[in-house]
XYZ file of C-alpha atoms in Angstrom:
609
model
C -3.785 -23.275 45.224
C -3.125 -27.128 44.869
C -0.376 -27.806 43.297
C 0.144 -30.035 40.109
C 2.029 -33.045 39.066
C 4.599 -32.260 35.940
C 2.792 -35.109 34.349
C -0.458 -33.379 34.850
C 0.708 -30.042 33.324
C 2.254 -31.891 30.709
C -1.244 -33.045 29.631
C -2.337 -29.731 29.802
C 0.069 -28.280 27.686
C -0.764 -31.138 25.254
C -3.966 -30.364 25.074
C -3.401 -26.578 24.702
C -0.766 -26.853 21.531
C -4.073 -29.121 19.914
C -5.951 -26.281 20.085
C -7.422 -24.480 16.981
C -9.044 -21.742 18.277
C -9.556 -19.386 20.667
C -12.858 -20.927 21.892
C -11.124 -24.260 22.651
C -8.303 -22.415 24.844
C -11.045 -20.614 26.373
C -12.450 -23.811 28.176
C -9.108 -25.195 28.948
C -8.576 -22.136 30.850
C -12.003 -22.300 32.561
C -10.697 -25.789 33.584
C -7.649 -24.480 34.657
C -9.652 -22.104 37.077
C -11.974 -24.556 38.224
C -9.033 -26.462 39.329
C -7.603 -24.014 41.433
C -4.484 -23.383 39.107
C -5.133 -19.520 37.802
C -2.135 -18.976 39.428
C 0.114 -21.247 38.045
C 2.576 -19.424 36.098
C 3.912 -21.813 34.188
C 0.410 -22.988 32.758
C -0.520 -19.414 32.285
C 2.031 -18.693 30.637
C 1.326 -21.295 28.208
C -1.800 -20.545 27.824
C -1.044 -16.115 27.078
C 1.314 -17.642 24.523
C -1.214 -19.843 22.000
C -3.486 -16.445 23.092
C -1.051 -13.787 21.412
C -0.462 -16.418 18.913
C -3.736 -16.761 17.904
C -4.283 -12.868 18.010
C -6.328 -12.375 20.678
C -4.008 -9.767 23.072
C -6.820 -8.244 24.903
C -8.146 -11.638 26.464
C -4.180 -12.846 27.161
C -3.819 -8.978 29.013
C -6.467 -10.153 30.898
C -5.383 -13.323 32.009
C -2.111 -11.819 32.720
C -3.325 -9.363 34.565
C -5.053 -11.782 36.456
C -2.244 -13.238 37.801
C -0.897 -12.001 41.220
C 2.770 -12.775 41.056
C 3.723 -13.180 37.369
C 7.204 -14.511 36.720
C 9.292 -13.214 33.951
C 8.012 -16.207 31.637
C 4.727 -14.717 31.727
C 5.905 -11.277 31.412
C 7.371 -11.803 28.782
C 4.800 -14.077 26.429
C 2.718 -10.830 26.481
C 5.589 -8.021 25.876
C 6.728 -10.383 23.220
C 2.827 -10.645 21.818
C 2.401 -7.109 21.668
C 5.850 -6.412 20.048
C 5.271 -8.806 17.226
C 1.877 -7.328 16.609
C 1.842 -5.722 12.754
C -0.596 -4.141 10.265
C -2.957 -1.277 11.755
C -2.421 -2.747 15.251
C 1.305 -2.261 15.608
C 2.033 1.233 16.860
C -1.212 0.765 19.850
C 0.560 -2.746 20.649
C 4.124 -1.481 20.630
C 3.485 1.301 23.422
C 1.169 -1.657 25.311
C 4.296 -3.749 25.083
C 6.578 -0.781 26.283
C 4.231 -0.072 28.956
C 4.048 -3.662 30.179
C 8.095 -3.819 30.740
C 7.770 -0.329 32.633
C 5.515 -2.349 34.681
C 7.774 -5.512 34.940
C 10.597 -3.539 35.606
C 9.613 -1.812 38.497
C 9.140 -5.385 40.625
C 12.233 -6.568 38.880
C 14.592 -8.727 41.096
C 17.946 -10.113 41.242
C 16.573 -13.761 40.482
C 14.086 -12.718 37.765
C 17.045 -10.251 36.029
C 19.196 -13.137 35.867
C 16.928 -15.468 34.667
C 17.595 -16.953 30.953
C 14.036 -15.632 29.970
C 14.472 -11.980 30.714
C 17.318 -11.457 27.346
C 13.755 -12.572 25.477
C 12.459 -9.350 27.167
C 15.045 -7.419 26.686
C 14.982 -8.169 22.802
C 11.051 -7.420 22.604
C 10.860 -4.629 24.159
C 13.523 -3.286 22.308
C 11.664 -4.561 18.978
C 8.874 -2.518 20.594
C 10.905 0.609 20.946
C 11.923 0.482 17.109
C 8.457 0.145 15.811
C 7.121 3.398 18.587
C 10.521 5.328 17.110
C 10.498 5.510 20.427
C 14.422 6.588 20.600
C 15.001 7.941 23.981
C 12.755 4.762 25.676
C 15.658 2.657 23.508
C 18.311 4.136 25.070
C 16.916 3.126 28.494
C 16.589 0.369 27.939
C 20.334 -0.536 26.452
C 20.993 0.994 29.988
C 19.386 -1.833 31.742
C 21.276 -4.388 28.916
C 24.729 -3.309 30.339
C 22.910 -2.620 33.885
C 21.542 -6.391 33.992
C 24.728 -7.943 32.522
C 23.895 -8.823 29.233
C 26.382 -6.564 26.825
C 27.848 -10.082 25.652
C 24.385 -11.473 24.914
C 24.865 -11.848 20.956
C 20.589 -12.276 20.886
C 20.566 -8.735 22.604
C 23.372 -7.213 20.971
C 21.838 -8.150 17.421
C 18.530 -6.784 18.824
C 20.216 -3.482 19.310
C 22.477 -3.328 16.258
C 18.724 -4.126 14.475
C 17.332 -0.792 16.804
C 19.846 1.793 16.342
C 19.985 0.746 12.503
C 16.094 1.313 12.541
C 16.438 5.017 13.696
C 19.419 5.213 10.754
C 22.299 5.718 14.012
C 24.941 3.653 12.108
C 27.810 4.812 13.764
C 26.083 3.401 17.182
C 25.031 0.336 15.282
C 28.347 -0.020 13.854
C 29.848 0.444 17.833
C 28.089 -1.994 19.131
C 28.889 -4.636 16.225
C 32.208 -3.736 17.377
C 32.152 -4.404 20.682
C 30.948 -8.022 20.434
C 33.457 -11.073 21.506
C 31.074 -13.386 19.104
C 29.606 -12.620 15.965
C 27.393 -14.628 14.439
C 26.010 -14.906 10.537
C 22.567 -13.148 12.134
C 24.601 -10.426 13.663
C 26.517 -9.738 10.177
C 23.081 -9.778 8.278
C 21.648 -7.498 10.534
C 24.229 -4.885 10.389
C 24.297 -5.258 6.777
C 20.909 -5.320 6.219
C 21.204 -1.759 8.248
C 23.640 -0.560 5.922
C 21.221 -1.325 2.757
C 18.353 0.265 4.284
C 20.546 3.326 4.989
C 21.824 3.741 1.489
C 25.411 2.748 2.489
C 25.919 0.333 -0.539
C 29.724 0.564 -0.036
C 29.862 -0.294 3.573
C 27.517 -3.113 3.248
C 29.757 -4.219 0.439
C 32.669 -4.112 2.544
C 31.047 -5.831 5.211
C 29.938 -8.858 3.196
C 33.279 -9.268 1.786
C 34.560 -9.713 5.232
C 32.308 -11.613 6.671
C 33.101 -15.502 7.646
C 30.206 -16.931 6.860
C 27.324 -16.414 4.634
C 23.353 -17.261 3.957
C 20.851 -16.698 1.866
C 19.531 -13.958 3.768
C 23.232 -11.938 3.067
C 22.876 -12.175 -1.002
C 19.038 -11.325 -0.435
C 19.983 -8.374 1.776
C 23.415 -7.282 -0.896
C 20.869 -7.999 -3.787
C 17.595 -5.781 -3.280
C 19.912 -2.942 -1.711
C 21.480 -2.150 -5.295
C 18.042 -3.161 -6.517
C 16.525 -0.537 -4.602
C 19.071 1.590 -5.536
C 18.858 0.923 -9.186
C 22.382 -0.083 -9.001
C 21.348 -2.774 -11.199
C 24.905 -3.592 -12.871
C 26.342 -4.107 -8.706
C 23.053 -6.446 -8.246
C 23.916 -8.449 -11.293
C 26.834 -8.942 -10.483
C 26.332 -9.845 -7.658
C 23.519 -12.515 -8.997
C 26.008 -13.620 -11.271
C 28.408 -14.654 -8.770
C 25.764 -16.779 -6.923
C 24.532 -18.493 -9.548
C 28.338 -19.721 -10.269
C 28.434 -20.884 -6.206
C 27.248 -24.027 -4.686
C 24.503 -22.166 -2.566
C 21.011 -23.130 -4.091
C 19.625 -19.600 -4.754
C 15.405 -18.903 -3.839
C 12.551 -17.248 -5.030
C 13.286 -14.235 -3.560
C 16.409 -13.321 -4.855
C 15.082 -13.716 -8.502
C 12.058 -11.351 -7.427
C 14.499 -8.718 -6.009
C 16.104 -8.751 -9.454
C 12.710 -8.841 -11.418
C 11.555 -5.759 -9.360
C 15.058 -3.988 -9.599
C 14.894 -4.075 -13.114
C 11.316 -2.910 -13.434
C 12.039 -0.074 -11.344
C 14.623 0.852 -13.843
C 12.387 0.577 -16.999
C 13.970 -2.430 -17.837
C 11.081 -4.691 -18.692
C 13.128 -7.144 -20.925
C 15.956 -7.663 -18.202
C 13.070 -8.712 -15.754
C 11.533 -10.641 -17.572
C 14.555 -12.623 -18.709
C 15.466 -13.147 -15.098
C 11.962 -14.375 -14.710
C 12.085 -16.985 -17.793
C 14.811 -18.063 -16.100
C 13.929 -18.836 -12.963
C 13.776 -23.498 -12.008
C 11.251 -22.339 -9.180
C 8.733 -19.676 -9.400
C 6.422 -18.840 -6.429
C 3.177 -16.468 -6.713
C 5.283 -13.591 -5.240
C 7.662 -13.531 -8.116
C 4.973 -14.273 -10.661
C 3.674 -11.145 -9.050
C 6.970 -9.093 -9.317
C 6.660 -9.637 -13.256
C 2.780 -8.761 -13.512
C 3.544 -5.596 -11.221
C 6.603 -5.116 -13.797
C 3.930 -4.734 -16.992
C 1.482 -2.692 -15.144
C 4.030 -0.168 -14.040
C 4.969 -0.085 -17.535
C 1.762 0.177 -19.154
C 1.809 -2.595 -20.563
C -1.333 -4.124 -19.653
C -1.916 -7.285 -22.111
C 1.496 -8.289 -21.364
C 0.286 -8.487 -18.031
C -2.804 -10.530 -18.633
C -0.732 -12.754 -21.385
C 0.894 -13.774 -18.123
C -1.632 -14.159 -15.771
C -3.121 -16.198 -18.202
C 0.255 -18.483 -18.725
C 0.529 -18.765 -14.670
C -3.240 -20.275 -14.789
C -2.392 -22.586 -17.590
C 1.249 -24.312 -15.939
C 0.308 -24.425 -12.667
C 3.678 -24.968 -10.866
C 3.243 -26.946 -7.885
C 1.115 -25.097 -5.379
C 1.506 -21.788 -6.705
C -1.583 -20.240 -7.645
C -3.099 -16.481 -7.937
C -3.764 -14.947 -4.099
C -5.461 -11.477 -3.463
C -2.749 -9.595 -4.395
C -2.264 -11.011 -8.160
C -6.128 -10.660 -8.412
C -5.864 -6.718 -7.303
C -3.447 -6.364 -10.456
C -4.831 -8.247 -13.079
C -7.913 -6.553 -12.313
C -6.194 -2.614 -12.446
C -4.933 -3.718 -15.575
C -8.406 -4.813 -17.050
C -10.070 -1.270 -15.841
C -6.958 0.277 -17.470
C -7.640 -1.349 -20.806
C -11.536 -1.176 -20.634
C -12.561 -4.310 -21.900
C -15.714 -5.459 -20.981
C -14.823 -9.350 -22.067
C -11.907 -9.283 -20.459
C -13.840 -8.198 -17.073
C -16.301 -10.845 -17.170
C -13.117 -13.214 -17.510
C -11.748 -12.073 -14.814
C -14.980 -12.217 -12.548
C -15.684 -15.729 -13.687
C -12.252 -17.249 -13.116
C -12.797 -14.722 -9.036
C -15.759 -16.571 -8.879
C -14.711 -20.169 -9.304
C -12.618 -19.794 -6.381
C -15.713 -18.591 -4.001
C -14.573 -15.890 -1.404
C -10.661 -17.309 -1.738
C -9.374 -14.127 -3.542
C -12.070 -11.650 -2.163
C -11.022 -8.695 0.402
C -11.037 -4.898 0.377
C -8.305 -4.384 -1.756
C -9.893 -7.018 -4.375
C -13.592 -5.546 -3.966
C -12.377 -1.917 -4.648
C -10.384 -2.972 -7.769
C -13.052 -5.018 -9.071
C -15.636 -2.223 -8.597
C -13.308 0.169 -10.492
C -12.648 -2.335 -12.999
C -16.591 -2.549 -13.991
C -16.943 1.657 -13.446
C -14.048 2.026 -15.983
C -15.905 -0.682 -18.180
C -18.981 1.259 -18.843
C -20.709 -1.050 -16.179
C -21.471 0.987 -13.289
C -24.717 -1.576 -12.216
C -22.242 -4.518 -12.573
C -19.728 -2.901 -10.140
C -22.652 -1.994 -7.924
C -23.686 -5.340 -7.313
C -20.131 -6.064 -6.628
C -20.206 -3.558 -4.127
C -23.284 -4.807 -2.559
C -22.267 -8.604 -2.012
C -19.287 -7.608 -0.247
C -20.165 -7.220 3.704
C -16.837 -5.892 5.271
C -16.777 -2.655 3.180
C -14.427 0.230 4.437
C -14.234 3.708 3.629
C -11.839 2.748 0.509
C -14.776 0.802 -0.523
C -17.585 3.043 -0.297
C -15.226 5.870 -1.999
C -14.559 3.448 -4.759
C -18.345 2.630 -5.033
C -19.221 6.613 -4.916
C -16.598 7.250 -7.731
C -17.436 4.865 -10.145
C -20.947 6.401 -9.937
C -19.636 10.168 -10.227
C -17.685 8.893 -13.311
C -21.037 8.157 -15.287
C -22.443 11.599 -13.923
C -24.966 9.250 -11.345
C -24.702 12.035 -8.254
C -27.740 10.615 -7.208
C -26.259 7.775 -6.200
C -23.167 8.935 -5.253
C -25.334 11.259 -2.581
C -27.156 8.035 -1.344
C -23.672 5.982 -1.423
C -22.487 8.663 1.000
C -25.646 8.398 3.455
C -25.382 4.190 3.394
C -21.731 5.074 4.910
C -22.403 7.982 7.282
C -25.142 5.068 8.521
C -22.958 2.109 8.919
C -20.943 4.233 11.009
C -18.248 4.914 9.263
C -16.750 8.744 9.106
C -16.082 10.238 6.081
C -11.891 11.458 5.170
C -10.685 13.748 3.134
C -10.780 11.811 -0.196
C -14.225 10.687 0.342
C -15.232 14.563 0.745
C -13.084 15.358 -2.719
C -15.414 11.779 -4.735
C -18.364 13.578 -3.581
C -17.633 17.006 -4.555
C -16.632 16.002 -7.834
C -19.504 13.802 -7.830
C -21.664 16.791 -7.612
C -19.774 19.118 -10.276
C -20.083 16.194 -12.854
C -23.802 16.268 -12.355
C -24.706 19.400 -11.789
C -25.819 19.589 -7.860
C -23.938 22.601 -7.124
C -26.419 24.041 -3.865
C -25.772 19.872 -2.774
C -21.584 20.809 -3.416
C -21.730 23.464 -1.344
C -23.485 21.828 1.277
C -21.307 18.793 1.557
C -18.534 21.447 1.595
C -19.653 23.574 3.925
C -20.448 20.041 6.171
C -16.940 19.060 5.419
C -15.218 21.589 7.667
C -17.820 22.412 10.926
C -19.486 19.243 10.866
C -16.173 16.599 10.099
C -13.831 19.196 11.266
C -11.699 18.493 7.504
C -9.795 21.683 6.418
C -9.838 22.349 2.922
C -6.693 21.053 0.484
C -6.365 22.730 -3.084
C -7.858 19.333 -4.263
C -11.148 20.191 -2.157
C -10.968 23.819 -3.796
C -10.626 22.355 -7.223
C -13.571 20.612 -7.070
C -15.034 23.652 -5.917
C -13.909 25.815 -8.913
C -14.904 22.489 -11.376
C -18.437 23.084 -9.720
C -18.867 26.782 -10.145
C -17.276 27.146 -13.141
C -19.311 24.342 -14.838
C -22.788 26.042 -13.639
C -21.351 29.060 -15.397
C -21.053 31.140 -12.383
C -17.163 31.416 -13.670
C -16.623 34.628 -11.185
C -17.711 32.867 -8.288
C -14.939 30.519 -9.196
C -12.115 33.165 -9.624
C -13.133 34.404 -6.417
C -13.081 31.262 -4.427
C -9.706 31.167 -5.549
C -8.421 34.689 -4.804
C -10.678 35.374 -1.972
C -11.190 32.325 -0.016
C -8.288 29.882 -0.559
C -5.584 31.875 0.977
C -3.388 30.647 2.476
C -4.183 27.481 0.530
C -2.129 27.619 -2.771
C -3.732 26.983 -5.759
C -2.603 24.045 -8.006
C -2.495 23.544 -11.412
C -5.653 21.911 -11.473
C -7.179 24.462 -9.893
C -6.354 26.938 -12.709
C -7.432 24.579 -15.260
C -10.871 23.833 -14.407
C -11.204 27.787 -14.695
C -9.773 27.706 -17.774
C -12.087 25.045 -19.036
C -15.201 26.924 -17.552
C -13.678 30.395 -19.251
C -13.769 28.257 -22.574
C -17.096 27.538 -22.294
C -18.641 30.584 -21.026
C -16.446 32.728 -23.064
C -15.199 34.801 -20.103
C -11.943 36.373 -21.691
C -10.985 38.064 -19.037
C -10.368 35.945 -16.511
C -9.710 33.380 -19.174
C -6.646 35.446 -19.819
C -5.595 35.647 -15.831
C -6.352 31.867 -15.666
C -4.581 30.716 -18.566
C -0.719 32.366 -17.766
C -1.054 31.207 -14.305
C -1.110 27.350 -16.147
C 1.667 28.419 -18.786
C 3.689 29.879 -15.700
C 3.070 26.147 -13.457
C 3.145 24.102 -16.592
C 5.258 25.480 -19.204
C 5.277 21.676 -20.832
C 1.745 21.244 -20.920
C 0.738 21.746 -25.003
C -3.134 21.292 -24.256
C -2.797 24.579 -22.201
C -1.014 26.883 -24.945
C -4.194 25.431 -26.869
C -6.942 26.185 -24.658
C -5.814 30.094 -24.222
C -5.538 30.511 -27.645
C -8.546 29.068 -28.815
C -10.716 31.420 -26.166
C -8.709 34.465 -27.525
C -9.518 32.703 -31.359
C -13.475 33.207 -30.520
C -13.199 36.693 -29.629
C -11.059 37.130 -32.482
C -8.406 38.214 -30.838
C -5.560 37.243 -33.196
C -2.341 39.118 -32.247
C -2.801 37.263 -28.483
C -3.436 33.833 -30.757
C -0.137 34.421 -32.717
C 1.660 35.229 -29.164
C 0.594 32.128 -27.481
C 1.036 30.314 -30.780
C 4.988 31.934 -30.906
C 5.950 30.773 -27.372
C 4.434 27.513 -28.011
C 6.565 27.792 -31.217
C 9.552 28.230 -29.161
C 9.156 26.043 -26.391
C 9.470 23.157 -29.024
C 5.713 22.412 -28.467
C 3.591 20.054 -29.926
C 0.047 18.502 -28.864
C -0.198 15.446 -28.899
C -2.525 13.547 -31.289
C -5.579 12.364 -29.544
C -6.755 9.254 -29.496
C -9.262 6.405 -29.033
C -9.936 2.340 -28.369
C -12.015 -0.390 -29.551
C -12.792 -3.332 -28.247
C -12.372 -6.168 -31.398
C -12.234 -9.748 -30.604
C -11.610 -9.338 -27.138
C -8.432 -7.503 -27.948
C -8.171 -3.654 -27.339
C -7.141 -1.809 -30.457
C -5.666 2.135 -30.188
C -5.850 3.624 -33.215
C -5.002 7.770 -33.535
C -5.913 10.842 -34.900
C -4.724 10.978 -38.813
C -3.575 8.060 -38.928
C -4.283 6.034 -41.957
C -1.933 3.385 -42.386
C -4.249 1.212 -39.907
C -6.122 -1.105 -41.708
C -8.484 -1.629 -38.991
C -9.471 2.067 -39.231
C -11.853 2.042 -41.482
C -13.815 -0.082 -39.931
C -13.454 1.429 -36.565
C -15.279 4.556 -37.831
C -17.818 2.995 -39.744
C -18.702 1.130 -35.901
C -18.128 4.237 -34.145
C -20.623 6.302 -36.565
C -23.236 3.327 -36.654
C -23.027 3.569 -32.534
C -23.593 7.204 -32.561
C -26.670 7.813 -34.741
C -28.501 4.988 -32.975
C -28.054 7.327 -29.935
C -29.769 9.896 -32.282
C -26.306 11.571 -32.577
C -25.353 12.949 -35.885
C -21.080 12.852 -36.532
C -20.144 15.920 -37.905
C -16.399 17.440 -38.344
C -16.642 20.267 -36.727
C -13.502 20.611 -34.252
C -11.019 22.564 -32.946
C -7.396 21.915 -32.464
């Protein structure tokens, strides 16, 4: 190998950080080869980093590996790639990374343990170790840390306060904290940060109390532990006291608040906090439409989606995640107007706002709508579909009683190569009791377990019972669930799609057997008290309908009224049973009726409680 001027691989190195893809540092590479300098650590090095930082690990492991001698530089650039690695990736990357410094460690030398670069190793691979839970490998390698000479190292010392608070092992945290000649503010945060995530309000207090010197990042840390807690009186407090300071609180700190509060049930707080916030950024507007969908309090949540459209602070705009909400609370509220809005103001800004997590909302959105075709064509436009997609696609169909569909759904994905999980198995199977395909149920069940190798949950076994029982075969149910379940415990659930199919088939008997099992598991639960006694009502039964009637009596039972929406205006109006006062409710009913004989259904008033 030739060797190269500094000025030369100074060019080079130029020409690598202008790089903007991976395609571009694939030819500088080549050109590194073709010039005899494949070897050249420091150049390789380089090159592995913009590599990992440009995500592509398994081409930078192969240039690595490449490499006959690596020094520590380039050891490290790829245990430090892998170890940074998140989202589905992280736990293959962390044990590549761990794997990597087994590797490196066993050539180790005086020179390269003493080298400046190898405390960067040290803290990755112990980053690596926290995100494996890999305890034992951690303890390792804090044995090389004092082995190598680096227990004064505050980088490394931080990295293994930050390792041994990850596992929850405060007491070693808290030893090694103690053991350092320097501290700095990173240090402190760390070990307070620890504290928070452990629960240990009162040490972190104590901590930040004594601490010299403080950020941002401490209040953050102090702040959203009592949020998380609910300890929102400390976190005010707390807030309080930096607002009176010179230090120029952030976004963040005001979004810890907003989602402490929510948490809590305490709407109004949060969104007083938010009103008063100089700077808002999309994650807090976020925090605050989170904070009315939690609550149910859905056109409170689109009131200020609409507001954050309209004042367009800055830079701040909707991203994926404000789109996911604003369109749960839409499906929640079932307003067809309101999801067209939505998809027109999506589709002014193109594919900007489109992934999974959007596609699946927006398909539910249109199911829960009434517009199953509209969320199919949703469904179809999107080309990076996942299994949460397809399941989303398959329920909205089951939900209009389409298992037709929902069958074919379920072939498109068993052809694009995806394999089914256990909640797809439970869309289909309710799919099919919905519509009726019960020899198709049992199939797919029966499919489920030798073909997919998925054991049955009580949510499987449900669907199951839902099936049977709605064909009318009500003691094939009963048996599935004292016969075949075992050990699988039946659920609630489970005993009230019996009940339901007892109701309807009139089967007293193990109406009867069905029903106490739900008062026994749900002793709250008024509809149930109602559903027993109204099967032992048709049989005439009445000294069992005054006994259910008594205990609901003195369980301080009520049902609740029931009750139904209308879409006027744009705006969703709930109006319930008996009551009158609602001036709109006349002419609900008179739209409702008109609706229903055009369908050739005649409204009658025959009901039962």
């Amino acid at each position: 190998m030739g060797y190269w001027s500094r000025i030369e691989e100074d060019r080079i190195i130029r020409l690598i950080k202008l790089c903007k893809d991976v395609k571009q540092l694939k030819r500088i590479q080549g050109y590194l080869v073709m010039n005899g300098q494949s070897q050249n650590n420091f150049l390789i090095t380089k090159l592995v980093r913009e590599f990992t930082a440009f995500g592509d690990l398994k081409h930078a492991r192969n240039i690595t590996e490449s490499v006959d001698k690596p020094n520590v530089y380039l050891w490290t650039a790829m245990i430090r790639g892998y170890s940074q690695r998140s989202g589905l990736e992280s736990e293959f990357c962390c044990r590549e990374a761990l794997l990597i410094y087994t590797r490196m460690h066993r050539s180790i030398d005086k020179a390269m343990a003493e080298d400046l670069a190898f405390k960067f190793t040290l803290s990755s691979v112990l980053k690596a170790c926290a995100g494996l839970m890999a305890l034992q490998e951690g303890f390792q390698v804090h044995a090389h840390v004092a082995k190598y000479g680096y227990q004064t190292d505050i980088r490394i010392q931080t990295s293994l306060i930050d390792f041994y608070a990850k596992f929850g092992l405060m007491k070693e945290a808290q030893r090694v904290f103690d053991k350092m000649t320097e501290k700095d503010v990173q240090a402190w945060n760390t070990m307070i940060t620890g504290h928070t995530k452990s629960r240990n309000m009162e040490a972190a207090i104590s901590l930040f109390r004594r601490m010299p010197e403080r950020n941002m990042f401490t209040w953050e840390a102090m702040i959203t532990g009592y949020a998380d807690m609910g300890l929102m009186d400390k976190a005010q407090e707390l807030f309080d006291e930096l607002l009176e300071g010179e230090m120029k609180m952030n976004a963040v700190i005001h979004t810890a608040m907003i989602m402490g509060y929510a948490k809590c049930s305490k709407i109004s707080d949060a969104r007083l906090i938010f009103d008063r916030m100089v700077e808002r950024d999309t994650p807090s507007w976020n925090a605050m439409i989170a904070a009315y969908n939690q609550a149910g309090l859905f056109d409170e949540s689109l009131d200020l989606f609409r507001l954050m459209i309209k004042i367009q602070e800055g830079n701040v705009k909707p991203n994926q995640t404000t789109i996911a909400m604003v369109v749960s609370a839409c499906a929640q509220l079932g307003s067809i107007e309101l999801a067209q809005w939505i998809r027109n103001y999506i589709d002014s800004r193109r594919n900007e706002l489109m992934n999974n997590h959007t596609v699946t909302a927006l398909i539910d959105m249109h199911a829960k709508c009434g517009e199953p075709g509209e969320a199919y064509e949703v469904f179809k436009r999107w080309k990076n579909k996942d299994m949460v997609c397809y399941s989303t696609m398959m329920a909205a169909f089951g939900m209009h009683g389409n298992g037709a569909e929902v069958l074919k759904i379920f072939s498109q994905l068993q052809e694009d190569g995806l394999k089914p999980d256990e909640i797809c198995f439970i869309v289909v199977l309710s799919a099919c009791s919905h519509a009726g395909l019960v020899e198709e149920g049992c199939k797919y069940f029966e499919s489920m377990q030798k073909e997919y190798k998925i054991a049955p949950t009580a949510d499987h076994y449900m669907c199951m019972v839902d099936l049977l029982g709605r064909a009318g075969r009500v003691a094939d149910a009963y048996k599935t669930i004292i016969e075949v379940m075992p050990p699988v415990k039946p659920h609630a659930g489970i005993w009230g799609a019996l009940l339901s199919a007892c109701r309807i088939y009139n089967n007293v008997e193990i109406g009867e057997v069905a029903g106490w099992n739900l008062l026994e598991m749900e002793p709250e639960n008024a509809g149930n008290y109602v559903l027993l006694s109204n099967i032992y009502a048709k049989e005439q039964r009445w000294g069992e309908v005054a006994k259910v009637r008594a205990l609901m009596r003195n369980r301080v039972m009520k049902k609740p009224p029931g009750c139904s929406w209308i879409e006027i205006g744009g705006k969703t109006q709930k109006f319930l049973t008996g009551n009158v006062q609602t001036h709109l409710l006349e002419m609900m009913m008179q739209v409702l009726a008109g609706d229903l004989k055009a369908q050739g259904y005649n409204p009658g008033t025959d009901h039962e409680d």
